[in-house]
């Protein structure tokens, strides 16, 4: 803390002591502070005394105003000024942190909750919804429940979704599903198909009806740096409906018919899309947007880009939009979540491109990023924070006492792909 600020604090303490001790006339007694003019003899009338010394009163007013303006309140709490304001006013948006998990990943989720609490949510105090499939909650032990309740200060609530909204539709061919999984090879268990389908149908996973905005996290997410602001509030402040960190290309070979099915859907809805929807994010130029709207586009016309959604913040109006609802139902009937490996990230990205303008989406440029094989953090305006999957060595751009990262030179040229949305 600077000497000037310390001097200001000492002067204010002396001022306060004299005001408290001196009674109604004590306002004038502060004029004997060494760096102020000497006090005159007090007159019998307090008001006339005050009016007789306007310059001295002005000095006092400047001193008090200067103290409250310059004093580093965050020094007392260890938080930034924005954080201190949020904490003291106890105001935050009506949001929720959403984690979709299975009993097999409860330990990962517990570690993730501890990390999220430590990095930002113990201050912000958003509630959690831990979403499981009907019947799975019974597999969570009492010890695990108590541990999660302790970590989250009782703000975590388990909710279940009906199996009918989770399992493969009865109309799908089981032998085709088994053959497709074996052919693709990347996905070796049926559960991951269900998870991707469940996330793609985000609004149906028990977000409370009165909650308008949610932050979805993976069960094994890990933030390597303190987050010095409220991510949900940042989306709101930017008048946005969706927030993301990184854009990456998704694998076409595991979802060979996704783009053609999306195009087929668009042909049935071409008159319903907003005129300023950002179609060019997912289709290569205006010519191929027109082709997609005619139902004639496929993988060659698809950019392959998607917002990597193991961290995403979204307003529920996106998923409740009738266009997105019909879009999901169209894809669900086609069966690609199970016949192939249609991912929740590209499905969300197609839906967002159909319904949102560029300015309705915000990117977290200071949150770091994750890819399949490597991760890195980036810094903007000296705000440093990073996240990815548990156990991965993370790279920070600058040494920081608020981070626990591994510094490596080779990731300095990392790109977050945001131009794919904003420059489309």
CSV table of C-alpha atoms in Angstrom, one decimal:
chain,number,residue,atom,x,y,z
A,1,UNK,CA,0.0,0.0,0.0
A,2,UNK,CA,1.5,3.4,-1.0
A,3,UNK,CA,2.7,6.0,1.6
A,4,UNK,CA,0.1,8.5,0.3
A,5,UNK,CA,-2.7,6.1,0.9
A,6,UNK,CA,-1.4,5.2,4.4
A,7,UNK,CA,-1.2,8.9,5.2
A,8,UNK,CA,-4.7,9.4,4.0
A,9,UNK,CA,-5.9,6.6,6.2
A,10,UNK,CA,-4.1,8.0,9.3
A,11,UNK,CA,-5.6,11.4,8.7
A,12,UNK,CA,-9.0,10.0,8.4
A,13,UNK,CA,-8.6,8.0,11.6
A,14,UNK,CA,-7.6,11.2,13.4
A,15,UNK,CA,-10.5,13.1,11.8
A,16,UNK,CA,-13.0,10.4,12.9
A,17,UNK,CA,-11.6,10.3,16.5
A,18,UNK,CA,-12.0,14.0,16.9
A,19,UNK,CA,-15.5,14.0,15.4
A,20,UNK,CA,-16.6,11.3,17.8
A,21,UNK,CA,-14.9,12.7,20.9
A,22,UNK,CA,-15.8,16.4,20.4
A,23,UNK,CA,-19.5,16.5,20.2
A,24,UNK,CA,-21.5,18.8,17.9
A,25,UNK,CA,-18.7,21.4,17.6
A,26,UNK,CA,-16.0,18.8,16.8
A,27,UNK,CA,-16.2,19.4,13.1
A,28,UNK,CA,-14.1,22.5,13.7
A,29,UNK,CA,-11.7,20.9,16.0
A,30,UNK,CA,-10.2,18.9,13.1
A,31,UNK,CA,-8.7,22.1,11.9
A,32,UNK,CA,-5.8,21.6,14.4
A,33,UNK,CA,-4.6,18.7,12.3
A,34,UNK,CA,-1.0,19.7,11.5
A,35,UNK,CA,-1.3,20.1,7.7
A,36,UNK,CA,-4.5,22.2,8.0
A,37,UNK,CA,-4.8,25.8,9.1
A,38,UNK,CA,-4.9,26.5,12.8
A,39,UNK,CA,-8.4,26.6,14.3
A,40,UNK,CA,-9.9,29.9,15.5
A,41,UNK,CA,-11.5,30.3,18.9
A,42,UNK,CA,-14.9,28.7,18.7
A,43,UNK,CA,-17.9,31.0,18.8
A,44,UNK,CA,-21.0,30.3,20.8
A,45,UNK,CA,-22.9,29.6,17.7
A,46,UNK,CA,-21.9,26.3,16.0
A,47,UNK,CA,-23.6,27.3,12.7
A,48,UNK,CA,-21.8,30.7,12.5
A,49,UNK,CA,-18.5,29.0,13.2
A,50,UNK,CA,-19.1,26.5,10.4
A,51,UNK,CA,-20.1,29.3,8.0
A,52,UNK,CA,-17.1,31.3,9.0
A,53,UNK,CA,-14.6,28.7,7.8
A,54,UNK,CA,-15.8,27.6,4.4
A,55,UNK,CA,-12.3,26.8,3.2
A,56,UNK,CA,-11.6,24.5,6.1
A,57,UNK,CA,-14.9,22.7,5.6
A,58,UNK,CA,-14.1,22.3,1.9
A,59,UNK,CA,-10.7,20.7,2.9
A,60,UNK,CA,-12.5,18.3,5.2
A,61,UNK,CA,-15.0,17.4,2.4
A,62,UNK,CA,-12.2,16.8,-0.1
A,63,UNK,CA,-10.3,14.7,2.5
A,64,UNK,CA,-13.3,12.4,3.2
A,65,UNK,CA,-14.3,12.1,-0.5
A,66,UNK,CA,-10.7,11.4,-1.4
A,67,UNK,CA,-10.4,8.6,1.2
A,68,UNK,CA,-13.5,6.7,-0.1
A,69,UNK,CA,-12.4,7.2,-3.7
A,70,UNK,CA,-8.7,6.2,-3.3
A,71,UNK,CA,-8.8,3.6,-0.5
A,72,UNK,CA,-8.0,0.2,-2.0
A,73,UNK,CA,-11.0,-1.7,-0.5
A,74,UNK,CA,-9.9,-4.8,-2.3
A,75,UNK,CA,-6.8,-4.8,-0.2
A,76,UNK,CA,-8.9,-5.7,2.8
A,77,UNK,CA,-10.6,-8.7,1.1
A,78,UNK,CA,-8.0,-9.9,-1.3
A,79,UNK,CA,-10.5,-9.4,-4.2
A,80,UNK,CA,-10.6,-7.0,-7.1
A,81,UNK,CA,-12.9,-4.0,-6.9
A,82,UNK,CA,-15.5,-5.7,-9.1
A,83,UNK,CA,-15.5,-8.8,-6.9
A,84,UNK,CA,-15.8,-6.7,-3.8
A,85,UNK,CA,-18.8,-4.9,-5.2
A,86,UNK,CA,-20.5,-8.2,-6.1
A,87,UNK,CA,-19.7,-9.7,-2.7
A,88,UNK,CA,-20.9,-6.7,-0.6
A,89,UNK,CA,-24.1,-6.1,-2.5
A,90,UNK,CA,-24.8,-9.9,-2.7
A,91,UNK,CA,-26.3,-9.5,-6.1
A,92,UNK,CA,-26.0,-12.0,-9.0
A,93,UNK,CA,-28.1,-13.1,-11.9
A,94,UNK,CA,-30.6,-15.9,-11.5
A,95,UNK,CA,-28.4,-18.6,-13.0
A,96,UNK,CA,-27.3,-22.2,-12.3
A,97,UNK,CA,-24.3,-24.3,-13.0
A,98,UNK,CA,-25.3,-27.5,-14.8
A,99,UNK,CA,-23.3,-30.8,-14.8
A,100,UNK,CA,-24.6,-33.9,-16.5
A,101,UNK,CA,-23.1,-37.0,-14.9
A,102,UNK,CA,-23.3,-40.7,-14.3
A,103,UNK,CA,-22.6,-42.5,-11.0
A,104,UNK,CA,-19.3,-43.8,-12.5
A,105,UNK,CA,-18.1,-40.2,-12.7
A,106,UNK,CA,-19.2,-39.0,-9.3
A,107,UNK,CA,-15.6,-38.8,-8.0
A,108,UNK,CA,-14.5,-36.6,-11.0
A,109,UNK,CA,-17.5,-34.4,-10.5
A,110,UNK,CA,-16.6,-34.0,-6.8
A,111,UNK,CA,-13.1,-32.8,-7.7
A,112,UNK,CA,-14.6,-30.5,-10.3
A,113,UNK,CA,-17.0,-29.0,-7.8
A,114,UNK,CA,-14.1,-28.4,-5.3
A,115,UNK,CA,-12.1,-26.7,-8.1
A,116,UNK,CA,-15.0,-24.5,-9.3
A,117,UNK,CA,-15.8,-23.4,-5.7
A,118,UNK,CA,-12.1,-22.5,-5.1
A,119,UNK,CA,-11.7,-20.6,-8.3
A,120,UNK,CA,-14.8,-18.5,-8.4
A,121,UNK,CA,-18.1,-19.9,-7.2
A,122,UNK,CA,-17.6,-19.8,-3.4
A,123,UNK,CA,-17.7,-16.1,-3.9
A,124,UNK,CA,-20.5,-16.0,-6.5
A,125,UNK,CA,-22.6,-18.8,-4.8
A,126,UNK,CA,-24.4,-20.0,-7.9
A,127,UNK,CA,-26.5,-23.2,-7.2
A,128,UNK,CA,-25.6,-26.4,-9.0
A,129,UNK,CA,-27.8,-28.9,-10.7
A,130,UNK,CA,-26.3,-32.4,-10.9
A,131,UNK,CA,-28.3,-34.1,-13.6
A,132,UNK,CA,-28.6,-37.9,-13.6
A,133,UNK,CA,-30.8,-40.4,-15.4
A,134,UNK,CA,-33.8,-41.8,-13.6
A,135,UNK,CA,-32.7,-44.5,-11.1
A,136,UNK,CA,-29.0,-43.5,-11.1
A,137,UNK,CA,-29.3,-41.3,-8.0
A,138,UNK,CA,-29.8,-44.4,-5.9
A,139,UNK,CA,-26.3,-45.4,-6.8
A,140,UNK,CA,-24.8,-42.3,-5.1
A,141,UNK,CA,-23.7,-43.2,-1.6
A,142,UNK,CA,-24.5,-41.1,1.5
A,143,UNK,CA,-20.9,-40.3,1.9
A,144,UNK,CA,-20.7,-38.9,-1.6
A,145,UNK,CA,-23.8,-36.9,-1.1
A,146,UNK,CA,-22.4,-35.4,2.2
A,147,UNK,CA,-19.1,-34.7,0.6
A,148,UNK,CA,-20.7,-32.7,-2.2
A,149,UNK,CA,-23.0,-30.9,0.2
A,150,UNK,CA,-20.0,-29.9,2.3
A,151,UNK,CA,-18.0,-28.7,-0.7
A,152,UNK,CA,-20.8,-26.6,-2.2
A,153,UNK,CA,-22.2,-25.3,1.1
A,154,UNK,CA,-25.5,-27.1,0.3
A,155,UNK,CA,-26.0,-25.4,-3.0
A,156,UNK,CA,-25.9,-28.6,-5.1
A,157,UNK,CA,-29.1,-30.4,-5.9
A,158,UNK,CA,-29.4,-33.8,-7.7
A,159,UNK,CA,-32.1,-34.0,-10.3
A,160,UNK,CA,-33.2,-36.9,-12.5
A,161,UNK,CA,-34.4,-37.0,-16.1
A,162,UNK,CA,-36.8,-39.7,-17.3
A,163,UNK,CA,-35.2,-42.6,-19.1
A,164,UNK,CA,-37.5,-42.0,-22.0
A,165,UNK,CA,-35.7,-38.7,-22.6
A,166,UNK,CA,-32.3,-40.4,-22.4
A,167,UNK,CA,-32.3,-43.9,-24.0
A,168,UNK,CA,-32.4,-44.4,-27.7
A,169,UNK,CA,-35.8,-44.1,-29.3
A,170,UNK,CA,-37.5,-47.5,-29.6
A,171,UNK,CA,-37.9,-46.9,-33.3
A,172,UNK,CA,-34.2,-47.2,-33.9
A,173,UNK,CA,-32.5,-50.4,-35.1
A,174,UNK,CA,-30.3,-51.9,-32.4
A,175,UNK,CA,-28.2,-53.9,-34.9
A,176,UNK,CA,-27.5,-50.8,-36.9
A,177,UNK,CA,-26.4,-49.0,-33.8
A,178,UNK,CA,-24.0,-51.8,-32.8
A,179,UNK,CA,-22.6,-52.0,-36.3
A,180,UNK,CA,-22.0,-48.2,-36.5
A,181,UNK,CA,-20.2,-48.1,-33.1
A,182,UNK,CA,-18.0,-50.9,-34.2
A,183,UNK,CA,-17.2,-49.3,-37.6
A,184,UNK,CA,-16.5,-45.9,-36.1
A,185,UNK,CA,-14.3,-47.4,-33.4
A,186,UNK,CA,-13.8,-44.2,-31.4
A,187,UNK,CA,-16.8,-44.7,-29.2
A,188,UNK,CA,-16.8,-48.1,-27.5
A,189,UNK,CA,-19.6,-47.7,-25.1
A,190,UNK,CA,-23.3,-46.9,-25.5
A,191,UNK,CA,-23.4,-44.4,-22.7
A,192,UNK,CA,-21.4,-41.7,-24.5
A,193,UNK,CA,-24.0,-41.6,-27.3
A,194,UNK,CA,-26.7,-41.0,-24.6
A,195,UNK,CA,-24.6,-38.2,-23.0
A,196,UNK,CA,-24.2,-36.4,-26.3
A,197,UNK,CA,-27.9,-36.7,-27.1
A,198,UNK,CA,-28.8,-35.5,-23.6
A,199,UNK,CA,-26.6,-32.5,-23.9
A,200,UNK,CA,-27.9,-31.6,-27.3
A,201,UNK,CA,-31.3,-31.6,-25.7
A,202,UNK,CA,-30.2,-29.3,-23.0
A,203,UNK,CA,-33.4,-27.7,-22.1
A,204,UNK,CA,-34.9,-31.0,-21.1
A,205,UNK,CA,-32.4,-31.8,-18.4
A,206,UNK,CA,-34.2,-30.2,-15.5
A,207,UNK,CA,-33.1,-26.6,-15.5
A,208,UNK,CA,-35.4,-25.0,-13.0
A,209,UNK,CA,-38.3,-23.2,-14.7
A,210,UNK,CA,-37.4,-19.8,-13.1
A,211,UNK,CA,-33.7,-19.9,-14.1
A,212,UNK,CA,-33.0,-18.1,-17.4
A,213,UNK,CA,-29.3,-18.7,-17.9
A,214,UNK,CA,-27.1,-21.7,-17.2
A,215,UNK,CA,-23.4,-22.5,-17.2
A,216,UNK,CA,-22.7,-26.0,-18.3
A,217,UNK,CA,-19.5,-27.8,-17.3
A,218,UNK,CA,-18.1,-31.2,-17.9
A,219,UNK,CA,-17.8,-33.6,-15.0
A,220,UNK,CA,-13.9,-33.4,-15.1
A,221,UNK,CA,-13.4,-29.7,-15.8
A,222,UNK,CA,-10.5,-28.1,-14.0
A,223,UNK,CA,-9.8,-24.3,-13.8
A,224,UNK,CA,-6.1,-23.6,-13.4
A,225,UNK,CA,-6.5,-19.9,-12.6
A,226,UNK,CA,-8.7,-17.8,-10.4
A,227,UNK,CA,-11.7,-16.3,-12.4
A,228,UNK,CA,-11.8,-12.7,-11.2
A,229,UNK,CA,-15.3,-11.9,-12.5
A,230,UNK,CA,-18.8,-13.5,-12.9
A,231,UNK,CA,-18.8,-15.4,-16.2
A,232,UNK,CA,-22.6,-15.4,-16.4
A,233,UNK,CA,-22.8,-11.7,-15.6
A,234,UNK,CA,-20.3,-11.0,-18.5
A,235,UNK,CA,-22.7,-12.7,-21.0
A,236,UNK,CA,-25.6,-10.5,-19.7
A,237,UNK,CA,-23.5,-7.3,-19.7
A,238,UNK,CA,-22.7,-7.9,-23.4
A,239,UNK,CA,-26.4,-8.4,-24.2
A,240,UNK,CA,-25.6,-11.9,-25.4
A,241,UNK,CA,-27.4,-15.2,-25.2
A,242,UNK,CA,-24.5,-17.5,-25.6
A,243,UNK,CA,-20.9,-17.6,-24.3
A,244,UNK,CA,-18.0,-19.8,-25.4
A,245,UNK,CA,-14.3,-20.1,-25.1
A,246,UNK,CA,-12.9,-21.8,-28.2
A,247,UNK,CA,-14.0,-22.8,-31.7
A,248,UNK,CA,-12.5,-26.0,-33.2
A,249,UNK,CA,-13.2,-28.2,-36.2
A,250,UNK,CA,-15.0,-31.4,-35.4
A,251,UNK,CA,-14.4,-34.8,-37.0
A,252,UNK,CA,-16.5,-35.4,-40.1
A,253,UNK,CA,-15.6,-39.0,-40.3
A,254,UNK,CA,-17.5,-39.9,-37.1
A,255,UNK,CA,-20.6,-38.1,-38.3
A,256,UNK,CA,-20.7,-38.5,-42.1
A,257,UNK,CA,-24.4,-37.6,-42.5
A,258,UNK,CA,-24.9,-34.9,-39.9
A,259,UNK,CA,-24.4,-31.9,-42.3
A,260,UNK,CA,-26.7,-33.4,-44.9
A,261,UNK,CA,-29.4,-34.0,-42.3
A,262,UNK,CA,-29.0,-30.4,-41.1
A,263,UNK,CA,-29.4,-29.2,-44.6
A,264,UNK,CA,-32.5,-31.3,-45.1
A,265,UNK,CA,-34.0,-29.8,-42.0
A,266,UNK,CA,-33.1,-26.3,-43.2
A,267,UNK,CA,-35.0,-26.8,-46.4
A,268,UNK,CA,-38.2,-27.4,-44.4
A,269,UNK,CA,-37.6,-24.2,-42.2
A,270,UNK,CA,-36.1,-21.8,-44.7
A,271,UNK,CA,-38.8,-19.2,-44.3
A,272,UNK,CA,-38.6,-19.3,-40.5
A,273,UNK,CA,-34.9,-18.4,-39.8
A,274,UNK,CA,-34.0,-14.9,-38.7
A,275,UNK,CA,-32.7,-12.8,-41.6
A,276,UNK,CA,-29.5,-12.0,-39.7
A,277,UNK,CA,-28.8,-15.5,-38.5
A,278,UNK,CA,-25.1,-16.3,-38.8
A,279,UNK,CA,-25.4,-19.3,-41.2
A,280,UNK,CA,-21.9,-18.7,-42.7
A,281,UNK,CA,-20.4,-19.9,-39.4
A,282,UNK,CA,-21.3,-23.5,-40.4
A,283,UNK,CA,-21.5,-23.2,-44.2
A,284,UNK,CA,-18.7,-22.1,-46.5
A,285,UNK,CA,-19.9,-18.8,-47.9
A,286,UNK,CA,-23.2,-17.5,-49.2
A,287,UNK,CA,-23.4,-19.9,-52.1
A,288,UNK,CA,-23.2,-22.9,-49.8
A,289,UNK,CA,-25.7,-21.3,-47.4
A,290,UNK,CA,-28.1,-21.1,-50.3
A,291,UNK,CA,-27.4,-24.7,-51.1
A,292,UNK,CA,-28.0,-25.7,-47.5
A,293,UNK,CA,-31.4,-23.9,-47.5
A,294,UNK,CA,-32.3,-25.9,-50.6
A,295,UNK,CA,-31.5,-29.2,-48.7
A,296,UNK,CA,-28.5,-29.9,-51.0
A,297,UNK,CA,-25.5,-29.4,-48.8
A,298,UNK,CA,-23.4,-31.9,-47.0
A,299,UNK,CA,-19.9,-32.3,-45.5
A,300,UNK,CA,-18.1,-30.6,-48.4
A,301,UNK,CA,-20.1,-27.4,-47.8
A,302,UNK,CA,-19.9,-27.6,-44.0
A,303,UNK,CA,-17.1,-25.6,-42.3
A,304,UNK,CA,-16.8,-28.3,-39.6
A,305,UNK,CA,-16.5,-25.6,-37.0
A,306,UNK,CA,-18.2,-25.8,-33.6
A,307,UNK,CA,-18.0,-24.1,-30.3
A,308,UNK,CA,-16.3,-26.4,-27.9
A,309,UNK,CA,-19.0,-26.8,-25.3
A,310,UNK,CA,-17.5,-28.4,-22.3
A,311,UNK,CA,-17.7,-24.8,-21.1
A,312,UNK,CA,-20.7,-22.9,-22.4
A,313,UNK,CA,-23.1,-20.3,-20.9
A,314,UNK,CA,-26.5,-20.1,-22.6
A,315,UNK,CA,-29.9,-18.4,-22.2
A,316,UNK,CA,-32.7,-21.0,-22.1
A,317,UNK,CA,-34.5,-19.2,-24.9
A,318,UNK,CA,-31.9,-20.7,-27.3
A,319,UNK,CA,-33.0,-24.3,-26.5
A,320,UNK,CA,-36.7,-23.4,-26.1
A,321,UNK,CA,-36.8,-21.7,-29.5
A,322,UNK,CA,-39.3,-23.6,-31.7
A,323,UNK,CA,-36.7,-23.8,-34.4
A,324,UNK,CA,-34.2,-25.5,-32.2
A,325,UNK,CA,-36.9,-27.8,-30.8
A,326,UNK,CA,-37.9,-28.9,-34.2
A,327,UNK,CA,-34.3,-29.2,-35.2
A,328,UNK,CA,-33.4,-31.6,-32.4
A,329,UNK,CA,-36.5,-33.7,-33.0
A,330,UNK,CA,-35.6,-33.9,-36.7
A,331,UNK,CA,-32.1,-35.2,-35.9
A,332,UNK,CA,-33.4,-37.5,-33.2
A,333,UNK,CA,-35.7,-39.2,-35.6
A,334,UNK,CA,-32.9,-39.6,-38.1
A,335,UNK,CA,-31.0,-41.6,-35.4
A,336,UNK,CA,-27.5,-40.2,-36.0
A,337,UNK,CA,-26.8,-39.8,-32.3
A,338,UNK,CA,-26.7,-43.6,-32.1
A,339,UNK,CA,-26.1,-44.8,-35.7
A,340,UNK,CA,-23.1,-42.5,-35.9
A,341,UNK,CA,-21.5,-40.2,-33.4
A,342,UNK,CA,-23.3,-36.9,-33.8
A,343,UNK,CA,-21.7,-34.6,-31.3
A,344,UNK,CA,-23.5,-32.2,-29.0
A,345,UNK,CA,-21.0,-29.4,-29.8
A,346,UNK,CA,-21.7,-29.4,-33.6
A,347,UNK,CA,-25.5,-29.8,-33.0
A,348,UNK,CA,-25.5,-26.9,-30.6
A,349,UNK,CA,-23.4,-24.9,-33.1
A,350,UNK,CA,-25.7,-25.6,-36.0
A,351,UNK,CA,-28.7,-24.5,-33.9
A,352,UNK,CA,-27.0,-21.3,-32.7
A,353,UNK,CA,-26.0,-20.4,-36.3
A,354,UNK,CA,-29.7,-20.9,-37.4
A,355,UNK,CA,-31.1,-18.6,-34.7
A,356,UNK,CA,-28.6,-16.0,-33.4
A,357,UNK,CA,-26.8,-12.9,-34.8
A,358,UNK,CA,-23.1,-12.5,-34.4
A,359,UNK,CA,-23.5,-9.9,-31.6
A,360,UNK,CA,-25.7,-12.3,-29.6
A,361,UNK,CA,-22.7,-14.4,-28.8
A,362,UNK,CA,-19.7,-13.5,-26.6
A,363,UNK,CA,-16.3,-15.2,-26.4
A,364,UNK,CA,-14.3,-15.5,-23.1
A,365,UNK,CA,-10.9,-14.5,-24.5
A,366,UNK,CA,-9.3,-14.7,-21.0
A,367,UNK,CA,-10.5,-18.2,-20.0
A,368,UNK,CA,-7.9,-20.3,-21.7
A,369,UNK,CA,-8.8,-23.2,-24.0
A,370,UNK,CA,-8.8,-26.9,-24.5
A,371,UNK,CA,-8.4,-29.2,-27.5
A,372,UNK,CA,-8.2,-32.9,-27.8
A,373,UNK,CA,-4.4,-33.2,-27.6
A,374,UNK,CA,-3.1,-29.9,-26.1
A,375,UNK,CA,-4.3,-27.0,-24.0
A,376,UNK,CA,-3.1,-23.5,-23.5
A,377,UNK,CA,-4.0,-20.3,-21.7
A,378,UNK,CA,-4.0,-16.8,-23.2
A,379,UNK,CA,-4.1,-13.4,-21.6
A,380,UNK,CA,-6.1,-10.3,-22.4
A,381,UNK,CA,-5.9,-7.1,-20.4
A,382,UNK,CA,-3.8,-9.0,-17.8
A,383,UNK,CA,-6.8,-11.2,-16.9
A,384,UNK,CA,-5.5,-14.8,-16.7
A,385,UNK,CA,-7.7,-17.8,-16.2
A,386,UNK,CA,-7.6,-21.3,-17.7
A,387,UNK,CA,-9.6,-24.5,-17.7
A,388,UNK,CA,-9.6,-27.9,-19.3
A,389,UNK,CA,-9.8,-31.6,-18.2
A,390,UNK,CA,-8.5,-32.9,-15.0
A,391,UNK,CA,-4.9,-34.1,-15.0
A,392,UNK,CA,-3.8,-32.4,-18.2
A,393,UNK,CA,-0.6,-30.2,-17.9
A,394,UNK,CA,-1.7,-26.7,-18.6
A,395,UNK,CA,0.2,-23.9,-20.1
A,396,UNK,CA,-0.1,-20.3,-18.9
A,397,UNK,CA,1.2,-17.4,-20.9
A,398,UNK,CA,2.6,-15.5,-17.9
A,399,UNK,CA,3.7,-16.6,-14.5
A,400,UNK,CA,0.9,-15.8,-12.1
A,401,UNK,CA,0.3,-16.4,-8.4
A,402,UNK,CA,-3.3,-17.0,-9.2
A,403,UNK,CA,-2.6,-20.0,-11.5
A,404,UNK,CA,-1.2,-23.5,-11.2
A,405,UNK,CA,0.0,-24.2,-14.7
A,406,UNK,CA,3.0,-25.7,-16.5
A,407,UNK,CA,4.9,-23.1,-18.5
A,408,UNK,CA,5.9,-24.3,-22.0
A,409,UNK,CA,7.3,-22.3,-24.9
A,410,UNK,CA,5.9,-24.3,-27.8
A,411,UNK,CA,2.2,-23.3,-27.3
A,412,UNK,CA,2.7,-19.5,-27.6
A,413,UNK,CA,1.2,-19.5,-31.1
A,414,UNK,CA,-2.1,-21.0,-29.9
A,415,UNK,CA,-5.3,-19.8,-31.8
A,416,UNK,CA,-8.8,-19.9,-30.3
A,417,UNK,CA,-10.6,-19.9,-33.6
A,418,UNK,CA,-13.0,-17.1,-32.7
A,419,UNK,CA,-12.8,-15.6,-36.2
A,420,UNK,CA,-14.9,-18.5,-37.4
A,421,UNK,CA,-17.9,-16.9,-35.8
A,422,UNK,CA,-17.2,-13.2,-35.7
A,423,UNK,CA,-15.7,-12.9,-39.2
A,424,UNK,CA,-18.0,-15.3,-41.0
